[in-house]
Coordinates of C-alpha atoms in Angstrom, one line a residue:
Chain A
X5 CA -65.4 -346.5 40.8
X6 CA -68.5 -348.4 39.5
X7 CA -69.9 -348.1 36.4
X8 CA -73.3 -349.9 35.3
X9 CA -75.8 -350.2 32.3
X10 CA -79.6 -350.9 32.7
X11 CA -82.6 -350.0 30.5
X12 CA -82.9 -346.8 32.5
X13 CA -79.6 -345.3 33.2
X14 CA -75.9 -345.2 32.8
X15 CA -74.8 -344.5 36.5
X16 CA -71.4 -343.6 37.0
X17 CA -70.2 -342.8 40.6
X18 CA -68.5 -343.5 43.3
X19 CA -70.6 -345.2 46.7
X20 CA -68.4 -345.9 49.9
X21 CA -69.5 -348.8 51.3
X22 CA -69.0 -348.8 54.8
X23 CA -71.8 -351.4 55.8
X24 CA -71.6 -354.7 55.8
X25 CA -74.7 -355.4 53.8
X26 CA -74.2 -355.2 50.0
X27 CA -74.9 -352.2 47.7
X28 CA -78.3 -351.9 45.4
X29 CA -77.5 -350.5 42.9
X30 CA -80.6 -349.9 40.5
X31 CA -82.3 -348.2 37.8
X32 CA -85.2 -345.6 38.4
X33 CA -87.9 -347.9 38.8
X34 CA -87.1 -350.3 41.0
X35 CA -87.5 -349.5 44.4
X36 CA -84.2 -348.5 46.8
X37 CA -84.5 -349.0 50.7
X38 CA -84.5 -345.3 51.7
X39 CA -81.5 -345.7 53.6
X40 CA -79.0 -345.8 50.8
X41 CA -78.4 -342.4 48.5
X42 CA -79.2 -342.4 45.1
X43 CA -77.0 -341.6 42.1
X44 CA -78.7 -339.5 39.4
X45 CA -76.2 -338.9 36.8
X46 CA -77.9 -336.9 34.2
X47 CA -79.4 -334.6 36.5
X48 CA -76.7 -333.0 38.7
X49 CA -76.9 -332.9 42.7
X50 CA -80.1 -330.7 43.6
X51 CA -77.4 -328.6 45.9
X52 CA -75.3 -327.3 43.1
X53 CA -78.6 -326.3 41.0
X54 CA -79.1 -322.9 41.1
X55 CA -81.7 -322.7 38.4
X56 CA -83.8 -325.6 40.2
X57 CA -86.4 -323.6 42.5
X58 CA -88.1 -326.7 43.4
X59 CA -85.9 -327.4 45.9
X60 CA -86.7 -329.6 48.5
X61 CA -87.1 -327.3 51.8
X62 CA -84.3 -329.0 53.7
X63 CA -81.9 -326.4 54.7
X64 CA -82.5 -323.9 52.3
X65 CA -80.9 -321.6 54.9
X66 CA -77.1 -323.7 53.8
X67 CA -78.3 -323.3 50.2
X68 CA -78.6 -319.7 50.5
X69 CA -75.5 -319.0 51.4
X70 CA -74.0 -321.5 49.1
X71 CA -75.6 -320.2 46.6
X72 CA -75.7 -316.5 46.9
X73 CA -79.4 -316.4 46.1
X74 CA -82.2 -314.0 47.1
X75 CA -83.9 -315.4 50.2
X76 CA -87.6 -316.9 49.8
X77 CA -89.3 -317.2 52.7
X78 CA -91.2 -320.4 52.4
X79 CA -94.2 -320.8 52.0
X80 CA -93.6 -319.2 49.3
X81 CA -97.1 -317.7 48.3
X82 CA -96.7 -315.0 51.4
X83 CA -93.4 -313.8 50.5
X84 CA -93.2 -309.9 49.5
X85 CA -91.1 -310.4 46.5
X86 CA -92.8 -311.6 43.4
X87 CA -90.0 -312.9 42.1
X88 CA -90.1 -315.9 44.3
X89 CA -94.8 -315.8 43.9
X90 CA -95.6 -319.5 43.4
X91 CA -99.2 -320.4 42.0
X92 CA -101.4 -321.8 45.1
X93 CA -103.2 -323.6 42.7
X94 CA -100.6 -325.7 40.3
X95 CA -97.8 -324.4 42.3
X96 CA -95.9 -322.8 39.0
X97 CA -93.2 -319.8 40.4
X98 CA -94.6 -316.3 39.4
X99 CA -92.7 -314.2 37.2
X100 CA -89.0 -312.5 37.8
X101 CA -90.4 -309.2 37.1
X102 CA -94.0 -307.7 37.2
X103 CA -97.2 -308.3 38.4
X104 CA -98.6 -311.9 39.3
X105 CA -102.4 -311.3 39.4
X106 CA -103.0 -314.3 37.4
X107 CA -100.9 -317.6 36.5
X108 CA -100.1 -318.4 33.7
X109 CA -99.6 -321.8 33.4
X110 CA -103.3 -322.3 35.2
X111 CA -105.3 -319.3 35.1
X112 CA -106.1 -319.0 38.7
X113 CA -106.7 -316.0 40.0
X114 CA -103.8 -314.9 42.6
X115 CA -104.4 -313.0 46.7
X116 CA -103.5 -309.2 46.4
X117 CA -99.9 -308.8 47.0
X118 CA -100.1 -305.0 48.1
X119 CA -96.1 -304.3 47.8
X120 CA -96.9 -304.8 44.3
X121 CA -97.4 -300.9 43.0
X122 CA -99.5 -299.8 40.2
X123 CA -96.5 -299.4 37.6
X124 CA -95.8 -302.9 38.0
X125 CA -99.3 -303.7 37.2
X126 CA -98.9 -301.9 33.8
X127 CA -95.4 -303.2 33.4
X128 CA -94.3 -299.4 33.3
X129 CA -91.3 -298.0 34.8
X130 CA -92.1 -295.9 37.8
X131 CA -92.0 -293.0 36.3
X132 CA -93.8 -290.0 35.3
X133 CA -93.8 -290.1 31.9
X134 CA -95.6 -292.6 30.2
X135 CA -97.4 -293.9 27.2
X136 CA -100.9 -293.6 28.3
X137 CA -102.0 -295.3 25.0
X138 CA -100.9 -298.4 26.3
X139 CA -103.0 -298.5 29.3
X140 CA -106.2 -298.9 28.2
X141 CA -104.6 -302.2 26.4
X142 CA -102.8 -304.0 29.2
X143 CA -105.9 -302.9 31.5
X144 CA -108.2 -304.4 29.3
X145 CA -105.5 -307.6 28.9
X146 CA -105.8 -308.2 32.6
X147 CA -109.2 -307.7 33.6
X148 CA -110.0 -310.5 30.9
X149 CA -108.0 -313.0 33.2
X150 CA -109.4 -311.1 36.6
X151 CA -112.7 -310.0 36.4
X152 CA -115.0 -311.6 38.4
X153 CA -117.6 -312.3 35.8
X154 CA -114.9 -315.0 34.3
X155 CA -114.5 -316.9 37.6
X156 CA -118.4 -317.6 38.3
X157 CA -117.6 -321.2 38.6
X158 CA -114.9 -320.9 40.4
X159 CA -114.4 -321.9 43.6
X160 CA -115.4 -319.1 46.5
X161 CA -111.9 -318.5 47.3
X162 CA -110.7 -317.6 43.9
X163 CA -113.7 -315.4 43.2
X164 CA -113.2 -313.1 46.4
X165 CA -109.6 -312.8 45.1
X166 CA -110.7 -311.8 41.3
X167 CA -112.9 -309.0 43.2
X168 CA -110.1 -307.8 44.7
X169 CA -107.5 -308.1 42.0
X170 CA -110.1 -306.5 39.4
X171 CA -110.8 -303.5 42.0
X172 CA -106.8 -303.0 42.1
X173 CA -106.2 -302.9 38.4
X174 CA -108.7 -300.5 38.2
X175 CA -107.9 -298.4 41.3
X176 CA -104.2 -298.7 39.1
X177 CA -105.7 -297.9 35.6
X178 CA -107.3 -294.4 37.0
X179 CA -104.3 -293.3 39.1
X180 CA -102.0 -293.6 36.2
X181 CA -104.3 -292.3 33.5
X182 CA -104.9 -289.4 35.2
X183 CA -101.4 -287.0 35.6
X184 CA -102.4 -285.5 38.9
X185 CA -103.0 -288.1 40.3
X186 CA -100.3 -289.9 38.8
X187 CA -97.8 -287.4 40.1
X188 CA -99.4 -287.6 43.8
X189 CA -99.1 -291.3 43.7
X190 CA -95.1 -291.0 42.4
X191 CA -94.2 -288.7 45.9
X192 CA -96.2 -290.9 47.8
X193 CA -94.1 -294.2 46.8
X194 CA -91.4 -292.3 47.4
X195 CA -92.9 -291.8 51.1
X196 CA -93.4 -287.9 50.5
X197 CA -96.3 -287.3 52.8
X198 CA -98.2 -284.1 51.7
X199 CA -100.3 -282.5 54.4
X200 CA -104.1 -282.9 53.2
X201 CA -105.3 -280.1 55.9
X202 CA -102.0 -277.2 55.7
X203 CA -103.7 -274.3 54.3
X204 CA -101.8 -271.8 51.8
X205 CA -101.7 -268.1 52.0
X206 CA -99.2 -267.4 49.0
X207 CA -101.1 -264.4 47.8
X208 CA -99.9 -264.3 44.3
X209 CA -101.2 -268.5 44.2
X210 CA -104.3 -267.8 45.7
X211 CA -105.3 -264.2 44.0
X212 CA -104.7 -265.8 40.6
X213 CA -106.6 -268.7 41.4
X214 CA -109.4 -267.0 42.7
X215 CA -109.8 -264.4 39.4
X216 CA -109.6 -267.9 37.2
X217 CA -112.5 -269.1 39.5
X218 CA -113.8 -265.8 39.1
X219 CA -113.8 -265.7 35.6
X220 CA -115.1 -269.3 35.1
X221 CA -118.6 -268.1 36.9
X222 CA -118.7 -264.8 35.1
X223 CA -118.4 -266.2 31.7
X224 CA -121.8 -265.4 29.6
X225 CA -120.9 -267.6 27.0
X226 CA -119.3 -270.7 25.8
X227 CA -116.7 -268.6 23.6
X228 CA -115.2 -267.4 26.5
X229 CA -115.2 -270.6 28.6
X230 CA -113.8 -272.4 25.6
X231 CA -110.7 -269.2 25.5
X232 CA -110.3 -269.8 29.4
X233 CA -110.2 -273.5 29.3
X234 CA -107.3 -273.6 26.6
X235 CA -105.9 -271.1 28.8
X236 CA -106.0 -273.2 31.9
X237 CA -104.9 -276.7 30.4
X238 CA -101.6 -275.0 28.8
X239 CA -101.2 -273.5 32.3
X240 CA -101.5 -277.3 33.7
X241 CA -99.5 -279.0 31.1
X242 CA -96.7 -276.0 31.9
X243 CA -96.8 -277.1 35.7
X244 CA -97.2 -280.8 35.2
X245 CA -93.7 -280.4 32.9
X246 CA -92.2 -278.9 35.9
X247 CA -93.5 -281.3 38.2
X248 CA -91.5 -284.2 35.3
X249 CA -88.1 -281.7 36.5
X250 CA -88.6 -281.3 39.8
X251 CA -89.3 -285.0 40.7
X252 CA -87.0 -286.2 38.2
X253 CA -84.1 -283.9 39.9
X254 CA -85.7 -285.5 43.5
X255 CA -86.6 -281.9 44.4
X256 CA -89.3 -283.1 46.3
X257 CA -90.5 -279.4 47.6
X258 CA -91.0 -278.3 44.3
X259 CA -92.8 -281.4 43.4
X260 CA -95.5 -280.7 45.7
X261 CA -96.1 -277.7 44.8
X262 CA -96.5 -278.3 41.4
X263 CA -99.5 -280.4 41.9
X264 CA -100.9 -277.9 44.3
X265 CA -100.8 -275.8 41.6
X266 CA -102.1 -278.9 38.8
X267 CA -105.0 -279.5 41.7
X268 CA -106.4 -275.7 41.6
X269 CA -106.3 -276.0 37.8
X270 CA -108.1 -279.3 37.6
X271 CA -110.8 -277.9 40.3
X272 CA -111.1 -274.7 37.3
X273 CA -111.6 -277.2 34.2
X274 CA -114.0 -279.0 36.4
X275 CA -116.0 -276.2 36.9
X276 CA -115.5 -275.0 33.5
X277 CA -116.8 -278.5 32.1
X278 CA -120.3 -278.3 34.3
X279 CA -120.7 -275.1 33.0
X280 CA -120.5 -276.5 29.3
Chain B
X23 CA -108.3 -291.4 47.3
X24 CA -111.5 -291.6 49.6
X25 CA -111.0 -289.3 50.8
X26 CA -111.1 -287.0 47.9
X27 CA -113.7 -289.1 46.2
X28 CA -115.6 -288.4 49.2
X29 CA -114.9 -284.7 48.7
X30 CA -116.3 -285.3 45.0
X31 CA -119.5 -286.6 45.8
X32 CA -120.4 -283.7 48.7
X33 CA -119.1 -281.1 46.3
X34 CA -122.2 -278.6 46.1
X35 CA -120.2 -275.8 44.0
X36 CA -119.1 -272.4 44.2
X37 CA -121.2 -269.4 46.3
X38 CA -121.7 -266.6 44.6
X39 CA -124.9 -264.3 44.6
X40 CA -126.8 -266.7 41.6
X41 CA -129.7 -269.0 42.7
X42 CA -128.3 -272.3 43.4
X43 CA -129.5 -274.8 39.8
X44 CA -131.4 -277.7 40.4
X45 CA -128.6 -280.1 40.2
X46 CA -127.7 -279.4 43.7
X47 CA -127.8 -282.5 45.1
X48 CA -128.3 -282.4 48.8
X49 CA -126.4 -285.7 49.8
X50 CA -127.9 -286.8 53.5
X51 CA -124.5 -286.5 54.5
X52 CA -125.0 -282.1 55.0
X53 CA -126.8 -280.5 57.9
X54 CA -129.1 -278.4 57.4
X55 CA -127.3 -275.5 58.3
X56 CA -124.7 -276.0 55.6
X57 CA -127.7 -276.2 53.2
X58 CA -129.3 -272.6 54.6
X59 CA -125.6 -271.2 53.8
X60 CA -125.4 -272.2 50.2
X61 CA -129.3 -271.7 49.6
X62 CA -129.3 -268.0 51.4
X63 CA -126.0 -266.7 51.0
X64 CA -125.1 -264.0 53.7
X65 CA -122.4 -261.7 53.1
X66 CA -121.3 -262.8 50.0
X67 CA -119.0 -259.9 47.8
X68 CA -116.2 -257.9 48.0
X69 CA -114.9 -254.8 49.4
X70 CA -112.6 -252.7 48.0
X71 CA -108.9 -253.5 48.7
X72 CA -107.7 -250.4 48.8
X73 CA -109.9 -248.9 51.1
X74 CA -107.4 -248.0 54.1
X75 CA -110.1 -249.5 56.4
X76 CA -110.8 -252.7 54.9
X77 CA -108.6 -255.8 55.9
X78 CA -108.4 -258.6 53.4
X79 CA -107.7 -262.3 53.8
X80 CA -107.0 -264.6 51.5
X81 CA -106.2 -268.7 52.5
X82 CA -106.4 -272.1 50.4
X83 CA -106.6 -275.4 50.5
X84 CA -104.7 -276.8 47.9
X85 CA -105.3 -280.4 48.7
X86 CA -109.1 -280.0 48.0
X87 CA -108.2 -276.8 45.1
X88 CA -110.5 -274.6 47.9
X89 CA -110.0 -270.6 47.6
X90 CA -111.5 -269.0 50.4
X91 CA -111.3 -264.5 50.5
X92 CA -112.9 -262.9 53.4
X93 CA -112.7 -259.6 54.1
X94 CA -113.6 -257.1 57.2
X95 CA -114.3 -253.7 57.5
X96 CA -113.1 -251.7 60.9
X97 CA -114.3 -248.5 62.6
X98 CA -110.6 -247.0 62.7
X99 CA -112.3 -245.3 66.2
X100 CA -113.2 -248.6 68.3
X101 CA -111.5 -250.9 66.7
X102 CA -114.9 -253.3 66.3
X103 CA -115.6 -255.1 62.9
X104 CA -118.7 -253.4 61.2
X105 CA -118.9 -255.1 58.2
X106 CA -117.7 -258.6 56.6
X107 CA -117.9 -260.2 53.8
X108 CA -116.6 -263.4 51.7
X109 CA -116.4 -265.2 48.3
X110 CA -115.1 -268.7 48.5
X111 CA -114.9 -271.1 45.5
X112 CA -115.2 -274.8 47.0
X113 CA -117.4 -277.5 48.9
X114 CA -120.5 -277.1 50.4
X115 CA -118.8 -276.7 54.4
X116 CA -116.1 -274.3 53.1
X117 CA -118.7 -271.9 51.8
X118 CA -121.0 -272.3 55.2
X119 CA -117.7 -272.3 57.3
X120 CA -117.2 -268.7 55.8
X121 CA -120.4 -267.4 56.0
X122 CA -120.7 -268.5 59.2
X123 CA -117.1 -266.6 60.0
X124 CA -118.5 -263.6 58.2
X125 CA -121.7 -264.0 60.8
X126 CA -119.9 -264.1 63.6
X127 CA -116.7 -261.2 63.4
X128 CA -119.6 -258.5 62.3
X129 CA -120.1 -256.3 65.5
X130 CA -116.8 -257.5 67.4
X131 CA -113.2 -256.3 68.4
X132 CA -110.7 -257.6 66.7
X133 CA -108.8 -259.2 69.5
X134 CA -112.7 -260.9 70.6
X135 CA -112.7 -262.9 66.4
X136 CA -108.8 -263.7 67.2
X137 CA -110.4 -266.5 69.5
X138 CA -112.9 -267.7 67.0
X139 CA -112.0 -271.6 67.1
X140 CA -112.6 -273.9 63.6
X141 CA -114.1 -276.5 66.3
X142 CA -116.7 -273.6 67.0
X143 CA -117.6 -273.7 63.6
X144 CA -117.6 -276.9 63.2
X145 CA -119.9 -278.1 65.7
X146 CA -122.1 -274.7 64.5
X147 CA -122.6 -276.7 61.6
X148 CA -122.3 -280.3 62.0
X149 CA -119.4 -281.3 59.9
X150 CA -118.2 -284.3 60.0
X151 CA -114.4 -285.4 60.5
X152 CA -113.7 -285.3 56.8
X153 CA -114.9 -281.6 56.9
X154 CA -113.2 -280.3 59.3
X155 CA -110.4 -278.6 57.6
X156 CA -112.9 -276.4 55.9
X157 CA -113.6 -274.8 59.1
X158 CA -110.0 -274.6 59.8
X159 CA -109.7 -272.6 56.5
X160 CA -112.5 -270.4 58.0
X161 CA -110.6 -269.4 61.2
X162 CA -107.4 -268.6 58.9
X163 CA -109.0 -266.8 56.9
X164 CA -110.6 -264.1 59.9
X165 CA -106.8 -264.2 61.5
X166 CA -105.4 -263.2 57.9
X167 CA -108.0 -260.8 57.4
X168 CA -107.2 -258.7 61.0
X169 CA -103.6 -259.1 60.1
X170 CA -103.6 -257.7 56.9
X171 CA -105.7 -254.7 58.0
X172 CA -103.2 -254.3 60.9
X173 CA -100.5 -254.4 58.2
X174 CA -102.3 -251.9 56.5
X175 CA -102.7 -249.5 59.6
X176 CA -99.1 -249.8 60.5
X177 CA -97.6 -248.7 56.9
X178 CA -100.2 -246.1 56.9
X179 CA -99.4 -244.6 60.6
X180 CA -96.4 -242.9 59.8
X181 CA -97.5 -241.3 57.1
X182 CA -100.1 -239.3 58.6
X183 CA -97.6 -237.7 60.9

């Protein structure tokens, strides 16, 4: 057991000698042929630190499993978890949770990760329901750190990834504002693939659909369109509530065709808007 | 998405007797054929339903929101189509795809309009890959139409014993 005092450190440990040539035992500063170890007392052994992520890449594979951690792939800027993101630029680890489109110790403007969804963008849960007040916030929030405008004198790199990012977050901000398409993008992270080209022939669907249609184009004034458009959006907000059961009960069928039903109604109040 | 962005942008409206108003914007992506359909509408109304001779079918698209209703009238004698007609709410292709249809059953059997193919159609018209379910929705639409006038002959047979 040695123990020792210098400006720098109090180093208490144990070193087995086993050469002949005598121990260096020093402070920080000084500088240690490479071939002995070094004690760090106040800091304990990298190995044991499981809150240290700059680890040294040596054998991450042993600390894994020593550890119990999540495995980062390394480099670890091209890993699919975010949790494990690290800044290309200052090299500061993402956040545990949500998007990293930016960093926030630097600024720079991150790559696309595309496994990444739009709910994580908004810091939402992935979920149907939500408080579509607080979009237009967070989007506004990110596309002052992403917009391309801000990274003019930037380097080329970063500016092609602000295009890209910015083009996400708004690809993200309409698909969530919008509850069909909202509930489309839901079934299709769940990898529900809806046929685009199946046709329907539910006569009771179609026939009511096509005397909505019908009525849109006969309307002679905007009375009437008003009367048929308040009829048509409580008909959509009844079916989007149904889509909120069936998706949250995973009934996946029923899903579906609740937005078929939500698309032919949007098609009507489209129609019914040109018409105003 | 693009594709129904895409869908957006060619959307020309719905074809009913009216003149066309001059917001139709002809995007160079339609042929003129598709443009003849939607400026000179052929065909387009409605027959009566009941009318024992009259076959009705009615298909959808409900990715696009498309309604498509065409409807035949048969000589109960021959068997031949002597009258069609069709109202279809959706793009620009849908409503020419049905016209079209309506064109081409008028004066045949209905075994002959069974074979009509959406390709047939499609290449008829020009429309391009993105299109092409319209004129799928066209071909449906004739084989609902002779199946619901067959329905329609069948329930009414034995009564006329």
């Amino acid at each position: 057991m040695l123990a020792f005092e210098d400006n720098q450190n109090i180093c208490i440990g144990t070193i087995e000698n086993t050469s002949s040539s005598p121990v260096y035992l020093s402070s920080g500063t000084s500088p240690v042929p490479p071939h002995l170890p070094r004690l760090h007392p106040l800091k304990p052994s990298p190995l044991l630190s499981p809150s240290n992520s700059f680890l040294p890449p040596i054998d991450s594979q042993l600390r894994n499993n020593l550890l119990d951690l999540p495995r980062c792939g390394f480099p670890r800027n091209l890993s699919s978890s975010n949790s494990c993101s690290s800044c290309w630029n200052c090299g500061s680890v993402g956040p545990t949770s949500g998007a990293f489109l930016a960093c926030g110790s630097c600024g720079a403007v991150q790559p696309v990760d595309s496994s990444v969804d739009y709910f994580q963008i908004f810091g939402m849960k992935k979920m149907y329901e939500i408080e579509e007040g607080d979009l237009e916030g967070i989007y506004k929030d990110w596309q002052k750190k992403l917009h391309p405008d801000l990274v003019h004198s930037k380097s080329e790199k970063e500016k092609g990834f602000a295009a890209e990012q910015s083009a996400r977050v708004i690809d993200a901000y309409r698909t969530l504002k919008n509850p069909l398409s909202r509930a489309l993008y839901l079934l299709k992270l769940e990898q529900i693939h809806v046929d685009e080209e199946k046709t329907v022939s539910d006569p009771d669907l179609l026939m009511e659909m096509m005397e909505m249609r019908e009525a849109v184009e006969e309307a002679k004034d905007t009375q009437s369109l008003y009367e048929i458009q308040s009829k048509v959006k409580k008909k959509l907000d009844s079916w989007s509530n149904s889509f909120k059961e069936a998706f949250s009960k995973q009934d996946f069928d029923s899903a579906v065709n609740c937005t078929q039903r939500m698309k032919y109604y949007e098609r009507a109040l489209e129609e019914i808007t040109k018409k105003l | 998405m693009l594709r129904l962005a895409l869908k957006r942008s060619l959307r020309l409206g719905p074809a009913v007797s009216h003149t066309p108003s001059a917001a139709m914007v002809v995007s160079r992506g339609y042929h003129e054929r598709v443009v003849d359909h939607y400026n000179n509408p052929r065909n387009v109304g409605s027959f009566d339903k009941e009318d024992p001779n009259v076959g009705t079918g009615l298909v959808g698209a409900p990715a696009c929101g498309d309604v498509m209703k065409l409807q035949i009238k048969v000589d109960e004698d021959s068997g031949k189509i002597v009258d069609a007609c069709f109202k279809t709410f959706g793009c620009g292709s849908a409503i020419a795809s049905s016209s079209v249809a309506t064109e081409w059953v008028k004066g045949k059997q209905m075994e002959e309009v069974l074979t009509i193919k959406n390709t047939e159609i499609a290449k008829h018209l020009s429309l391009p890959p993105v299109k092409l379910h319209c004129s799928m929705l066209a071909e449906d639409a004739i084989k609902a139409a002779v199946k619901d006038y067959e329905l329609k002959k069948a329930k009414a047979a034995p009564e006329q014993e």
